[in-house]
Amino acid sequence: MSPQITPIADTAQDLELSERILTPDGQRVANPQLDPYVADVDAAQLRALHRDMMVLRRIDAEGVALQRQGQLGLWAPCQGQEATQIGTARALAPQDYVFPSYRETGVIYARGAEPGDYVRMWRGEEGAGHDPEALRVAPLQIIIGAQTLHAVGYALGIRHDGADEVAVTYFGDGATSQGDVNEAMIFAASYQAPVVFVCQNNHWAISEPVAVQSQYPIAGRAPGFGIPSVRVDGNDVLACMAAMRWALDHARSGTGPAYIEAVTYRMGPHTTADDPTRYRDAEELESWRRRDPIARLEAHLRALGELSEEHLAETQAAADDIARRMRAECLGMVTRPPLAVFDGVYAEPHSGLERQRDEYAAYLASFESEA
Amino acid sequence: MSPQITPIADTAQDLELSERILTPDGQRVANPQLDPYVADVDAAQLRALHRDMMVLRRIDAEGVALQRQGQLGLWAPCQGQEATQIGTARALAPQDYVFPSYRETGVIYARGAEPGDYVRMWRGEEGAGHDPEALRVAPLQIIIGAQTLHAVGYALGIRHDGADEVAVTYFGDGATSQGDVNEAMIFAASYQAPVVFVCQNNHWAISEPVAVQSQYPIAGRAPGFGIPSVRVDGNDVLACMAAMRWALDHARSGTGPAYIEAVTYRMGPHTTADDPTRYRDAEELESWRRRDPIARLEAHLRALGELSEEHLAETQAAADDIARRMRAECLGMVTRPPLAVFDGVYAEPHSGLERQRDEYAAYLASFESEA
Amino acid sequence: MVEMTLGKALSAGLRQALRDDDKVVLLGEDIGRLGGVFRITDGLLDEFGAQRVIDTPLAESGIVGMAVGLAFRGYRPVVEIQFDGFVYPAFDQIVAQVAKLHYRTQGRVKMPITIRIPWAGGIGAAEHHSESPEAYFVHTAGLRVIAVSNPEDAYRSLRQAIASDDPVIFFEPKRLYHHKGEVDLDAPLADAAPMGLARVVRAGSDATLITYGAMLATALQAAEAAEDEGISLEVIDLRSLSPVDYDSVAASVRKTGRVVVAHEASREAGVAAEVIASVTERCFEYLESAPLRITGHDVPYPPAKLEKYHLPDLDRILDAVDRVLDRPNSLTGADA
Amino acid sequence: MVEMTLGKALSAGLRQALRDDDKVVLLGEDIGRLGGVFRITDGLLDEFGAQRVIDTPLAESGIVGMAVGLAFRGYRPVVEIQFDGFVYPAFDQIVAQVAKLHYRTQGRVKMPITIRIPWAGGIGAAEHHSESPEAYFVHTAGLRVIAVSNPEDAYRSLRQAIASDDPVIFFEPKRLYHHKGEVDLDAPLADAAPMGLARVVRAGSDATLITYGAMLATALQAAEAAEDEGISLEVIDLRSLSPVDYDSVAASVRKTGRVVVAHEASREAGVAAEVIASVTERCFEYLESAPLRITGHDVPYPPAKLEKYHLPDLDRILDAVDRVLDRPNSLTGADA
Ligand SMILES: Cc1ncc(C[n+]2csc(CCOP(=O)(O)OP(=O)(O)O)c2C)c(N)n1
Ligand SMILES: Cc1ncc(C[n+]2csc(CCOP(=O)(O)OP(=O)(O)O)c2C)c(N)n1
Ligand SMILES: [Mg+2]
Ligand SMILES: [Mg+2]
């Protein structure tokens, strides 16, 4: 019979059970398993990671602001999850392909998104905010967990092509309950597909604490399916990068999928439509504020004597610049004309839809003729 | 990072990795974990288990025969799985409720099925072959894995009622790939529901060997979800009974679900419509014939000096008797009248369907008036 | 009679159902502490406890499958699907289990499950949050389908759905959650008209305008606008989509001889097709022109900025009215 | 021209597609060594290898979800769903992903996925093995829906479906897998009539009988029987259910003025409702009687012994023909 397993209930203990390289106050601790994967990361690279996280936080804040000002229908903030997103995404090779959920602003940023890409979907202009082929990132996915299977299929294609690529999928702690996410692990293991699963356990699925989905470490599920996994401190950007490099190496080596659970925290509301004060304690939030991923890296850089005023100023300027361009792009967006509602349903002509389009065109034209 | 896991590929090794009490040649070996659960099983009880398995094999053979003779549309044989089904089902308390798949002839037998119950559905007379409330067994389920969620819901009800009952669900190795079966584990763990999962790993899902679903022991998945599990030799009726008693005790104690993987073998075709020679080796079949669950218990009883000719004769008579009654019931079944096609769609009147029924009745009547 | 929003009426209906029958349990994502993303279950966790107002793991098939098991045990589960577009993962459990178990067991196992679905568009939402999947369920034998359009109906028919021994898919127009109306909270359920009847919301004589859900408001506006032009429209709120109350519908069509059916859902094999086919079958000799459909286009629900070109509005309905009345319209041009 | 069964024609179509384009891959349960439970993929594993003829774990959502990922990578996946009743677990992936990704990305991501579904009843099967779910997919914008009725169409339209850049739900009538017909295996696909056109299978003048799939054979028998009574029926095989070729259908209806639509699927919001609503809209002034539907009842597919009372048969179709022709029928009685 299997050994007795102890549930982990409180989020504090939660984090203790995960791998880390930097402590919350920015001290570097030895981690024999992860250290080799970030042995090359020097101060300049650390500063680049810091810059990424700063810029991302600014993009995220701008998204919230634009929504509050009525420019976006919705925004899903990623504040608090910068280390997870930047750490893992910066480990990707250009040819890798990402299947995200809807909160991965940091991932599309790291893949080279244009300023308008962050808002185009949330503003309701288009179904996909960015060009998937250009970024090698699938459109944001709203159906919880659906994208994980797409990643596995893509990875099967990689394998068949004999390509040196990895498919990567991001999803939340809530998503781990969906059948699709479990089937994705099963199919990936069955085909030894080169896919990396990244679960961002941010402790909440809207109002439900992670314990509703699992009272046990989520990373512990993967090995049962034959998938090696690691549970990493998701607010430690170095640990996230190291874990991701391990996982990508594993997948690239042809030995099948790997799984990462990044233990982090959603500092903001679920989306701008949500009011988290209805369901979570100020105290919990406060305790996570003390584990802020950016502050942690800053403390580390400061201790190394590598956090110059210059860097901070440059970072601030870059962040402001992208926020400005994001806003300008957003406000400048021109909604497609009415008949665009019919565009792209099919790749080839569909007589039924064409007739509807024609009738609707005639209908629209009838107003013009009246005028 | 999680430990490296070694896949198990061949079915021989497979079995070695499971818990047993009786070796394939019928010797009793000590099993400190399982033994306490069958300490009370004396020779008379062993003979009763033997009788059950013999009768079940006969019922199963009669089902095949009736199908071959055109009396049934289909039959799903359970030959080879008698120990799993009888061992686990005989561990149930009367108040427990079972959610089976379609191959659990032995389970409905053990729950007290009437002879006609085995064939009513397969003959195409009714949607459910037996009265669920009478047997405390849900109708056979054809949609792979769907019933596992029903068991969890039922178990949640048990828990809310504070009742001393357990919900039990049976499913195959193939079923473990379905989202539903994984969601069932997640919901069961989340609610600590008193439910026992019984996976009959009979090595095949139609033509697909279990390795398509999993190259790792299936029982190994449950602990990741927080569910203790055991992997048991499914051709060892004592081990199956012991494992089931452990699992039921666990569920009854209020500490949540338990999971059993019974490693067994489907000796016959998937169903009477299947031709297994297209996809599996005679040799593999032969090797499993040497592990026959009934022969194993017979060898054990014989070694104990407890297998009398009298017992064998009585068993044979009982088996023949039930087969005869099963056949008689089957041949005597009267198909419901045409308008029965409308019966039981709704519990309350539905004007649309009533109109259809009336029109169809008028249509049928028009033939009579013509005549 | 009290005035309340449709959302509050639904809350009141759930509260009353929970009070009336301790076998009623609610299941869904975020329905507990949060009270649901639309706050329909607000306060119910506090009043009835976590055993009856159950936050579930994030898996719709799991939720509905569990409801089936609870029904096996004599419970009357009420499921909340968070948004219309999230019902599809539960489709198999709904279509192959919920809809069929009563038939499969010849009535031995009842499925008194209510599946509440915040529904349809017009709220500027992101993808998958504005779907109108009702036709899938109308086409599925074994289910009943209700679509509400006002607080009074919402309160009464939700309680009726929960009290029904049949499974009911219960559509709640999100766009109307904050719309107000009078509700008699104390009217005994036993005295209420049975679930399943349509309602003539506005009497008229020139054409029959058939709709349901949030589109009813648009239909009524259209009827007012038409009146200004001297056209008298009879407006019918179907309220029940399975069964459809064809007696009421046919009575109206026999009177007017002209029919427009409007809904947000896409057109091919939608509810309007069903209504028109049935009405034509029953009232052919009364029809003076071809019944018309005004629906969402046969496109996936578009991005928010385009939804106003997708949803039937006042003008599209009036144009269809002109067509069934053989008046000048968008297809004939102004000189017809 | 060679004579072969519909099943063999489908096999040949798959083989040809696999040869024509190495991006074509097949996915499904038991399609490899076994060749599928209906043997449609028989021999393909040997010819094309396990990389292209892929046995999958037992999970339909997984299969279709994986096909989506393969499509993202430029593959053209052909999925086999083992039986009609097992498509529902994949419903979410089909409706929310396969059908929508092209629209979501404004055409940047193509979904050239073919989902083959052995389909419908009349074979005495167990529950869930005789379903007719086509209306669900017809109602889903973004999908194409094909239903074949003979070997020639099967061979050609399966290849067209696979070659199409759009997702196609491809219905194969199980009941006809062993029916034979002539197939021209060498006819170039480029010369073929486009997928999506209906076919007048039998010309006639008194009424139009519209159907598809296995029901076509029954319709043709009905037409022969009717002829004996001096009634001339035009029989149309829709072949494509989305889009429906309404030009062909309307041309026939304008000629006959009377319409019967037959299918196995249940009635409410089914394909026949769609056809009748559209035909009425287009041909109202030509109609001489109410178009009628002959369909499976609105019941879950019944146990095998009762299926003959569920499926439309010759007599039920003829009775409907009598009704549209205002001849004595089951509703009027013999003396009408
Ligand atoms: C199939 C489906 N069901 C429900 C929802 C509604 N929903 C959107 S986000 C969310 C919570 C997701 O939580 P998690 O997976 O932890 O991701 P997070 O939002 O925390 O990043 C829910 C329930 C959905 N989008 N899709
Ligand atoms: C949802 C669904 N998909 C496919 C099938 C077809 N099917 C019937 S049995 C079976 C194999 C099941 O294998 P397993 O779970 O191992 O059970 P066993 O038959 O071996 O008892 C398949 C694919 C089905 N019944 N339901
Ligand atoms: Mg989360
Ligand atoms: Mg099996």
CSV table of C-alpha atoms in Angstrom, one decimal, chain B residues 148-316:
chain,number,residue,atom,x,y,z
B,148,THR,CA,-16.5,7.2,-11.4
B,149,LEU,CA,-17.8,10.7,-11.0
B,150,HIS,CA,-21.3,9.3,-10.1
B,151,ALA,CA,-19.7,7.3,-7.3
B,152,VAL,CA,-17.9,10.4,-5.9
B,153,GLY,CA,-21.2,12.3,-5.9
B,154,TYR,CA,-23.0,9.5,-4.2
B,155,ALA,CA,-20.2,9.3,-1.7
B,156,LEU,CA,-20.5,13.0,-1.0
B,157,GLY,CA,-24.1,12.3,-0.3
B,158,ILE,CA,-23.2,9.5,2.1
B,159,ARG,CA,-20.9,11.8,3.9
B,160,HIS,CA,-23.5,14.5,4.2
B,161,ASP,CA,-26.0,11.9,5.5
B,162,GLY,CA,-23.4,10.7,8.0
B,163,ALA,CA,-24.2,7.2,6.8
B,164,ASP,CA,-22.0,4.1,7.3
B,165,GLU,CA,-21.8,3.3,3.6
B,166,VAL,CA,-19.2,3.4,0.9
B,167,ALA,CA,-19.6,4.1,-2.8
B,168,VAL,CA,-17.5,1.8,-5.0
B,169,THR,CA,-16.6,2.3,-8.6
B,170,TYR,CA,-15.1,-0.2,-11.1
B,171,PHE,CA,-13.3,0.8,-14.3
B,172,GLY,CA,-10.7,-0.5,-16.6
B,173,ASP,CA,-7.1,0.3,-17.4
B,174,GLY,CA,-8.2,2.1,-20.5
B,175,ALA,CA,-10.6,4.2,-18.5
B,176,THR,CA,-7.8,5.7,-16.5
B,177,SER,CA,-6.9,8.0,-19.4
B,178,GLN,CA,-10.3,9.7,-19.4
B,179,GLY,CA,-10.6,13.1,-17.9
B,180,ASP,CA,-13.6,12.0,-15.8
B,181,VAL,CA,-11.7,9.4,-14.0
B,182,ASN,CA,-9.0,11.8,-13.0
B,183,GLU,CA,-11.5,14.5,-12.0
B,184,ALA,CA,-13.2,11.8,-9.9
B,185,MET,CA,-10.0,11.3,-7.9
B,186,ILE,CA,-9.6,15.1,-7.5
B,187,PHE,CA,-13.2,15.6,-6.3
B,188,ALA,CA,-13.0,12.6,-4.0
B,189,ALA,CA,-9.8,13.8,-2.5
B,190,SER,CA,-11.1,17.3,-2.2
B,191,TYR,CA,-14.2,16.2,-0.3
B,192,GLN,CA,-12.6,13.3,1.5
B,193,ALA,CA,-15.5,11.3,0.1
B,194,PRO,CA,-16.0,7.7,1.2
B,195,VAL,CA,-15.4,6.1,-2.2
B,196,VAL,CA,-13.3,3.2,-3.3
B,197,PHE,CA,-11.8,3.2,-6.8
B,198,VAL,CA,-11.3,-0.3,-8.3
B,199,CYS,CA,-9.3,-0.3,-11.5
B,200,GLN,CA,-9.4,-3.7,-13.2
B,201,ASN,CA,-6.2,-3.5,-15.1
B,202,ASN,CA,-6.8,-6.4,-17.5
B,203,HIS,CA,-4.0,-5.3,-19.7
B,204,TRP,CA,-6.1,-4.4,-22.7
B,205,ALA,CA,-8.5,-1.7,-23.8
B,206,ILE,CA,-9.9,-3.4,-26.8
B,207,SER,CA,-6.7,-3.7,-28.9
B,208,GLU,CA,-4.6,-1.3,-27.0
B,209,PRO,CA,-2.1,-2.7,-24.5
B,210,VAL,CA,-2.1,-1.0,-21.2
B,211,ALA,CA,1.2,0.7,-22.1
B,212,VAL,CA,-0.7,3.0,-24.4
B,213,GLN,CA,-2.4,4.4,-21.4
B,214,SER,CA,0.4,4.1,-18.9
B,215,GLN,CA,3.9,2.8,-18.8
B,216,TYR,CA,3.9,3.1,-15.0
B,217,PRO,CA,1.9,1.3,-12.4
B,218,ILE,CA,-1.6,2.8,-12.5
B,219,ALA,CA,-1.9,2.6,-8.7
B,220,GLY,CA,1.0,5.0,-8.5
B,221,ARG,CA,-1.2,7.8,-9.8
B,222,ALA,CA,-3.5,7.9,-6.8
B,223,PRO,CA,-1.1,9.0,-4.1
B,224,GLY,CA,-0.3,12.1,-6.1
B,225,PHE,CA,-3.9,13.1,-5.7
B,226,GLY,CA,-3.7,12.3,-2.0
B,227,ILE,CA,-5.4,9.0,-2.3
B,228,PRO,CA,-3.7,5.9,-0.8
B,229,SER,CA,-3.6,3.0,-3.1
B,230,VAL,CA,-2.6,-0.6,-3.4
B,231,ARG,CA,-1.6,-2.7,-6.5
B,232,VAL,CA,-2.8,-6.1,-6.0
B,233,ASP,CA,-2.6,-9.4,-7.9
B,234,GLY,CA,-6.0,-9.5,-9.5
B,235,ASN,CA,-5.9,-13.2,-10.0
B,236,ASP,CA,-5.5,-13.8,-6.3
B,237,VAL,CA,-9.0,-13.8,-4.9
B,238,LEU,CA,-7.7,-13.6,-1.3
B,239,ALA,CA,-5.5,-10.6,-2.1
B,240,CYS,CA,-8.3,-8.9,-3.8
B,241,MET,CA,-10.6,-9.4,-0.9
B,242,ALA,CA,-8.0,-8.2,1.6
B,243,ALA,CA,-7.2,-5.2,-0.5
B,244,MET,CA,-10.8,-4.3,-0.8
B,245,ARG,CA,-11.4,-4.7,2.9
B,246,TRP,CA,-8.5,-2.4,3.6
B,247,ALA,CA,-9.9,0.1,1.1
B,248,LEU,CA,-13.4,-0.1,2.5
B,249,ASP,CA,-12.2,0.3,6.0
B,250,HIS,CA,-10.2,3.3,5.0
B,251,ALA,CA,-13.2,4.9,3.3
B,252,ARG,CA,-15.5,4.0,6.2
B,253,SER,CA,-13.2,5.5,8.7
B,254,GLY,CA,-13.9,9.0,7.3
B,255,THR,CA,-10.5,9.6,6.0
B,256,GLY,CA,-11.5,9.7,2.4
B,257,PRO,CA,-11.1,7.7,-0.8
B,258,ALA,CA,-8.9,4.7,-1.4
B,259,TYR,CA,-7.7,3.2,-4.7
B,260,ILE,CA,-7.1,-0.4,-5.8
B,261,GLU,CA,-5.4,-1.5,-9.0
B,262,ALA,CA,-6.1,-5.2,-9.6
B,263,VAL,CA,-3.6,-6.6,-12.1
B,264,THR,CA,-5.4,-9.2,-14.1
B,265,TYR,CA,-6.1,-10.3,-17.6
B,266,ARG,CA,-9.0,-10.4,-20.0
B,267,MET,CA,-8.8,-14.0,-21.3
B,268,GLY,CA,-11.5,-13.6,-23.9
B,269,PRO,CA,-12.2,-11.0,-26.6
B,270,HIS,CA,-13.1,-7.5,-25.6
B,271,THR,CA,-16.7,-8.3,-26.5
B,272,THR,CA,-18.2,-11.0,-28.7
B,273,ALA,CA,-17.8,-8.6,-31.6
B,274,ASP,CA,-14.0,-8.5,-31.1
B,275,ASP,CA,-11.3,-10.8,-32.6
B,276,PRO,CA,-8.3,-10.6,-30.3
B,277,THR,CA,-6.1,-12.7,-32.5
B,278,ARG,CA,-5.7,-9.6,-34.6
B,279,TYR,CA,-3.7,-7.9,-32.0
B,280,ARG,CA,-2.4,-10.2,-29.3
B,281,ASP,CA,0.0,-13.1,-29.1
B,282,ALA,CA,-1.1,-16.6,-28.3
B,283,GLU,CA,1.9,-16.8,-26.1
B,284,GLU,CA,0.8,-13.9,-23.9
B,285,LEU,CA,-2.6,-15.5,-23.5
B,286,GLU,CA,-1.0,-18.9,-22.7
B,287,SER,CA,1.2,-17.3,-20.0
B,288,TRP,CA,-1.9,-15.9,-18.3
B,289,ARG,CA,-3.7,-19.2,-18.6
B,290,ARG,CA,-1.1,-20.5,-16.2
B,291,ARG,CA,-2.2,-17.8,-13.7
B,292,ASP,CA,-5.8,-18.7,-13.9
B,293,PRO,CA,-7.6,-17.4,-10.8
B,294,ILE,CA,-9.8,-20.4,-10.3
B,295,ALA,CA,-7.1,-22.9,-10.8
B,296,ARG,CA,-5.0,-21.0,-8.3
B,297,LEU,CA,-7.6,-21.2,-5.6
B,298,GLU,CA,-8.3,-24.8,-6.5
B,299,ALA,CA,-4.6,-25.7,-6.1
B,300,HIS,CA,-4.6,-23.9,-2.8
B,301,LEU,CA,-7.7,-25.7,-1.5
B,302,ARG,CA,-6.4,-29.0,-2.8
B,303,ALA,CA,-3.1,-28.4,-0.9
B,304,LEU,CA,-5.1,-27.7,2.2
B,305,GLY,CA,-7.1,-30.9,1.6
B,306,GLU,CA,-10.2,-28.9,1.4
B,307,LEU,CA,-11.4,-29.5,-2.2
B,308,SER,CA,-13.9,-32.3,-1.9
B,309,GLU,CA,-15.6,-34.0,-4.9
B,310,GLU,CA,-18.8,-33.1,-3.2
B,311,HIS,CA,-18.0,-29.4,-3.3
B,312,LEU,CA,-17.0,-29.6,-6.9
B,313,ALA,CA,-20.2,-31.5,-7.8
B,314,GLU,CA,-22.4,-29.0,-5.9
B,315,THR,CA,-20.7,-26.1,-7.5
B,316,GLN,CA,-21.1,-27.6,-10.9
